[in-house]
XYZ file of C-alpha atoms in Angstrom:
357
model
C -16.085 -7.850 -8.773
C -17.648 -8.927 -12.042
C -17.184 -12.561 -11.063
C -18.976 -11.705 -7.828
C -21.977 -10.407 -9.776
C -21.372 -6.650 -9.649
C -21.822 -4.551 -12.779
C -18.508 -2.699 -13.120
C -17.171 -0.264 -15.710
C -13.593 1.032 -15.497
C -12.544 4.537 -16.507
C -8.770 4.886 -16.572
C -6.022 7.215 -17.749
C -2.639 5.512 -17.736
C 0.477 7.622 -17.339
C 2.535 5.201 -19.463
C 0.194 5.919 -22.396
C 0.108 9.686 -21.902
C 3.506 10.905 -20.741
C 5.127 10.863 -24.203
C 2.721 13.510 -25.504
C 4.257 17.007 -25.906
C 3.644 19.212 -22.880
C 2.381 16.355 -20.718
C 4.510 17.227 -17.678
C 3.385 20.869 -17.637
C -0.273 19.981 -18.054
C -0.073 17.328 -15.335
C 1.585 19.778 -12.933
C -1.117 22.382 -13.538
C -3.845 19.770 -13.171
C -2.460 18.544 -9.850
C -2.020 22.055 -8.448
C -5.396 23.470 -9.523
C -7.682 20.458 -9.996
C -8.601 21.742 -13.456
C -8.851 19.423 -16.461
C -8.937 15.685 -16.935
C -12.618 15.186 -16.148
C -14.232 11.724 -16.478
C -17.687 13.204 -15.871
C -18.966 12.704 -19.427
C -18.020 9.020 -19.338
C -19.534 8.605 -15.877
C -22.803 10.178 -16.949
C -22.966 7.876 -19.963
C -22.603 4.851 -17.674
C -24.985 6.321 -15.057
C -23.709 4.219 -12.118
C -25.209 3.935 -8.647
C -21.775 4.464 -7.084
C -18.541 6.007 -8.375
C -15.487 4.392 -6.756
C -12.311 6.452 -7.128
C -8.941 4.783 -6.634
C -6.480 7.372 -7.902
C -6.795 10.750 -9.634
C -3.070 11.621 -9.530
C -1.762 12.906 -11.895
C -4.102 12.471 -14.870
C -7.506 13.523 -13.550
C -8.643 16.836 -12.175
C -10.946 17.222 -9.192
C -13.447 19.925 -10.172
C -15.861 17.346 -11.588
C -16.367 15.835 -8.127
C -18.747 18.614 -7.048
C -20.892 18.067 -10.162
C -21.676 14.406 -9.498
C -24.575 14.026 -7.082
C -24.648 10.277 -6.463
C -22.423 8.458 -3.957
C -18.657 8.593 -4.302
C -16.397 6.103 -2.530
C -12.644 6.755 -2.467
C -9.932 4.219 -1.682
C -6.757 5.817 -0.330
C -3.786 3.544 -0.994
C -1.041 5.746 0.460
C -0.475 9.109 2.147
C -0.356 11.262 -0.998
C -3.181 13.591 0.161
C -0.926 14.898 2.947
C 2.579 13.873 1.808
C 4.206 14.661 -1.532
C 6.230 11.454 -1.336
C 3.143 9.449 -0.375
C 5.095 7.545 2.287
C 5.374 9.769 5.388
C 9.080 8.921 5.310
C 12.147 11.144 4.895
C 15.828 10.928 5.792
C 15.549 7.477 7.311
C 12.586 8.082 9.592
C 8.840 8.685 9.671
C 8.014 12.297 8.764
C 4.703 14.124 9.290
C 6.094 17.637 8.868
C 3.666 18.616 6.110
C 0.367 17.594 7.756
C 1.651 18.804 11.129
C 2.850 22.214 9.945
C 3.053 23.267 6.298
C 3.103 21.528 2.921
C 5.859 23.951 1.944
C 8.227 21.697 3.866
C 7.918 19.224 0.992
C 9.329 21.802 -1.425
C 12.207 22.546 0.929
C 13.175 18.870 1.004
C 12.300 18.049 -2.650
C 10.161 15.154 -1.445
C 8.722 14.130 -4.816
C 11.317 12.478 -7.049
C 14.083 14.560 -5.441
C 12.947 17.689 -7.312
C 11.630 20.936 -5.844
C 10.017 21.787 -9.184
C 8.219 18.445 -9.380
C 7.203 18.726 -5.715
C 5.652 22.208 -6.080
C 2.280 21.129 -7.605
C 1.791 18.483 -4.926
C 2.643 20.948 -2.163
C 0.140 23.445 -3.578
C -2.519 20.729 -3.795
C -2.007 19.519 -0.219
C -1.556 22.918 1.429
C -5.031 22.664 2.982
C -4.370 19.206 4.418
C -7.156 16.656 4.579
C -9.889 19.285 4.792
C -8.581 20.935 1.640
C -8.418 17.722 -0.369
C -11.329 17.803 -2.802
C -11.669 14.044 -3.137
C -11.589 13.317 0.600
C -13.976 16.199 1.273
C -16.466 15.112 -1.394
C -16.342 11.347 -0.860
C -19.248 9.853 1.065
C -17.000 7.047 2.301
C -13.208 6.789 2.391
C -11.750 3.293 2.368
C -8.461 2.960 4.215
C -6.562 -0.298 4.119
C -5.322 -0.614 7.702
C -6.080 0.467 11.251
C -2.752 2.345 11.343
C -3.751 4.367 8.279
C -7.094 5.095 9.928
C -5.404 6.386 13.068
C -3.064 8.601 11.078
C -5.752 10.055 8.822
C -8.070 10.721 11.752
C -5.178 12.565 13.378
C -4.751 14.591 10.198
C -8.436 15.620 10.303
C -10.411 13.077 8.268
C -13.912 12.650 9.733
C -14.120 9.258 11.485
C -17.694 8.651 10.307
C -16.508 8.624 6.698
C -13.897 5.931 7.185
C -14.213 2.246 6.342
C -11.224 -0.059 6.891
C -11.241 -2.728 4.177
C -7.870 -4.390 3.514
C -6.858 -5.579 0.076
C -6.849 -9.260 -0.791
C -4.496 -11.520 -2.700
C -5.365 -14.647 -4.614
C -4.806 -17.754 -2.549
C -1.380 -19.262 -3.208
C -2.283 -22.271 -1.118
C -0.049 -23.473 1.698
C 3.258 -24.319 0.032
C 5.479 -27.201 1.056
C 8.825 -26.182 2.484
C 11.917 -27.069 0.501
C 14.149 -29.772 2.018
C 17.195 -28.877 4.054
C 17.612 -25.767 6.195
C 16.088 -22.920 4.168
C 16.940 -19.298 4.738
C 14.698 -16.257 4.781
C 13.179 -14.188 1.985
C 12.485 -10.528 1.295
C 10.187 -9.593 -1.590
C 9.508 -5.984 -2.493
C 10.878 -2.726 -3.779
C 14.534 -2.003 -3.085
C 14.096 1.533 -1.755
C 14.952 3.368 1.453
C 11.515 3.435 3.084
C 11.250 -0.361 2.786
C 14.132 -0.811 5.225
C 15.984 -3.210 2.949
C 19.328 -1.420 3.300
C 19.295 -1.643 7.086
C 18.096 -5.235 6.862
C 21.132 -6.313 4.851
C 23.502 -4.223 6.980
C 22.262 -5.942 10.148
C 21.677 -9.404 8.734
C 23.250 -12.125 10.949
C 26.405 -13.684 9.564
C 25.166 -17.277 9.796
C 21.691 -16.780 8.267
C 20.809 -16.910 4.551
C 18.653 -14.219 2.957
C 17.223 -14.204 -0.581
C 16.170 -10.752 -1.787
C 13.628 -10.540 -4.619
C 12.848 -7.166 -6.151
C 14.344 -4.139 -7.830
C 14.706 -0.447 -7.166
C 17.136 2.436 -6.690
C 19.182 0.682 -3.976
C 19.924 -2.464 -5.951
C 23.510 -1.547 -6.812
C 24.413 -0.687 -3.229
C 22.692 -3.824 -1.971
C 24.613 -6.040 -4.388
C 27.887 -4.689 -2.983
C 26.742 -5.335 0.599
C 25.440 -8.789 -0.311
C 28.732 -9.805 -1.879
C 30.620 -8.712 1.230
C 28.183 -10.579 3.499
C 28.372 -13.876 1.639
C 24.978 -15.309 2.637
C 22.727 -12.616 1.146
C 21.673 -13.068 -2.492
C 20.061 -10.342 -4.630
C 17.885 -12.071 -7.235
C 16.174 -9.086 -8.868
C 12.518 -9.009 -9.843
C 10.456 -12.156 -10.202
C 7.061 -12.690 -11.808
C 3.968 -13.270 -9.729
C 3.915 -16.880 -10.853
C 7.373 -17.368 -9.311
C 6.384 -16.103 -5.847
C 5.089 -19.458 -4.529
C 8.401 -21.158 -5.312
C 10.368 -18.301 -3.734
C 8.313 -18.690 -0.566
C 8.612 -22.483 -0.701
C 12.382 -22.074 -0.660
C 12.210 -19.869 2.445
C 11.750 -20.472 6.133
C 9.703 -17.277 6.308
C 9.406 -13.690 5.129
C 11.302 -10.745 6.596
C 9.377 -7.466 6.445
C 11.693 -4.592 7.408
C 9.634 -1.568 6.305
C 10.564 1.645 8.124
C 7.538 3.622 6.902
C 3.947 3.267 8.171
C 2.637 1.703 4.918
C -0.780 2.877 3.737
C -1.815 -0.731 3.271
C -0.599 -4.175 4.180
C 1.697 -4.972 1.235
C 0.963 -7.849 -1.096
C 4.221 -9.616 -0.247
C 3.203 -9.884 3.393
C -0.267 -11.260 2.613
C 1.203 -13.715 0.089
C 3.454 -15.059 2.835
C 0.428 -15.575 5.082
C -1.403 -17.311 2.237
C 1.528 -19.652 1.702
C 1.672 -20.483 5.411
C 4.980 -18.730 5.977
C 5.821 -17.047 9.256
C 6.953 -13.407 9.210
C 9.534 -11.397 11.118
C 8.837 -7.648 10.921
C 10.259 -4.377 12.166
C 7.692 -2.632 14.370
C 5.939 0.536 13.249
C 4.295 -0.552 9.993
C 0.798 -1.722 9.175
C 2.157 -5.194 8.447
C 3.807 -5.346 11.874
C 0.506 -4.340 13.477
C -1.272 -7.104 11.589
C 1.417 -9.629 12.488
C 0.887 -8.934 16.180
C -2.833 -9.570 15.708
C -2.179 -12.761 13.743
C 0.413 -14.175 16.123
C 2.152 -15.534 13.029
C 5.685 -14.389 13.699
C 7.839 -11.945 15.630
C 7.947 -8.148 15.666
C 11.243 -6.552 16.697
C 11.681 -2.940 17.815
C 15.289 -2.145 16.873
C 17.810 -3.513 14.426
C 19.899 -4.848 17.308
C 17.016 -7.252 18.046
C 16.868 -8.745 14.533
C 18.958 -11.845 15.262
C 17.013 -12.632 18.420
C 13.735 -12.248 16.514
C 14.867 -14.700 13.828
C 15.867 -17.237 16.482
C 12.532 -16.897 18.279
C 10.635 -17.379 15.032
C 12.636 -20.495 14.161
C 11.846 -22.016 17.531
C 8.114 -21.553 16.889
C 7.974 -22.223 13.156
C 5.170 -24.788 13.357
C 2.679 -22.697 15.272
C 3.565 -19.464 13.460
C 3.139 -21.091 10.042
C -0.253 -22.500 11.022
C -1.431 -19.158 12.361
C -0.246 -17.403 9.188
C -2.438 -19.574 7.011
C -5.410 -19.272 9.372
C -5.097 -15.472 9.484
C -5.045 -15.282 5.699
C -8.171 -17.434 5.368
C -10.039 -15.342 7.925
C -9.110 -11.888 6.630
C -7.509 -11.680 3.195
C -9.409 -13.927 0.784
C -11.046 -12.403 -2.292
C -14.476 -13.530 -1.111
C -14.078 -11.637 2.174
C -13.029 -8.473 0.365
C -15.893 -8.686 -2.114
C -18.493 -9.255 0.593
C -17.277 -6.150 2.426
C -17.272 -4.055 -0.742
C -20.742 -5.209 -1.840
C -22.137 -4.410 1.619
C -20.644 -0.914 1.465
C -22.049 -0.273 -2.014
C -25.497 -1.461 -0.904
C -25.375 0.928 2.047
C -24.380 3.823 -0.197
C -27.168 3.105 -2.674
C -29.805 2.744 0.059
C -28.774 6.017 1.688
C -28.787 7.805 -1.666
C -32.269 6.574 -2.514
C -33.590 7.491 0.919
C -32.215 11.033 0.667
C -33.829 11.513 -2.746
C -37.150 9.879 -1.894
């Protein structure tokens, strides 16, 4: 944003820097449940900005200060934390909307945050009023959601449509990468956790196809056992961002098996588009929705259809790869994101000045 010419100041409280302090966990729990404490208002007033853009208050900032700031507030919602203690709308292997549909107490029953009822309690208390009871969403003049699927879900949960702007994140352009020689396999890049669908992906992976898995997470040990038994699945662990282009160059395309809705289109998916790599995705996620729009791969509905989807993608690799790159250039470049954000800020400032004229 600074490179784009916007005057930006960042106010941040990083959990990694704070959590070693005595009593941090108790204070954070109280702050989340009540909204008291952790106010950036003094710093904001010293900066005196035209717009305050909030990305995340959990768990280090309170919410009471929001009602004391009179100028525009824009909030970006990256996940489903306002209505779901886990932030994923996913539980026990399937999409779950029990809390926004009925009661946030369901989250305590199922220990949805970090597998702990005690840790889940403050989040359940905070979200007991749903979207209308969320202080940030209620106070914000505009709420940025990252995908059309997130918009549909949040509107269903009660967020006012007139507040919503859909502005997807961007990734830096990797440039179309040249495919490695030979017959490359497929790649998965991301967290190795249940909601990402990686366990089912490896369990259903075709015997004759190669799959390289890049990432880490709680399922890594189980995945390594499955990969060894399969023979053509390799678990590489985490890689640096600088290594992503080579990982994609070594792959025929990206497999995106997420079983949760995804609050945004994940970076790994957009990086594949940037590199000109086709994608095969399980239906039901924001990335799968975007893939249908892009026409840059194949979306399959059930795990039994995975092999057929891979075959169909391989037969159309040229056109899918071209469409992937074109879709990235049209929708996910930094310049596109910055133009959308600057236009929104200008609108907020103009409306604020008009109302105070």
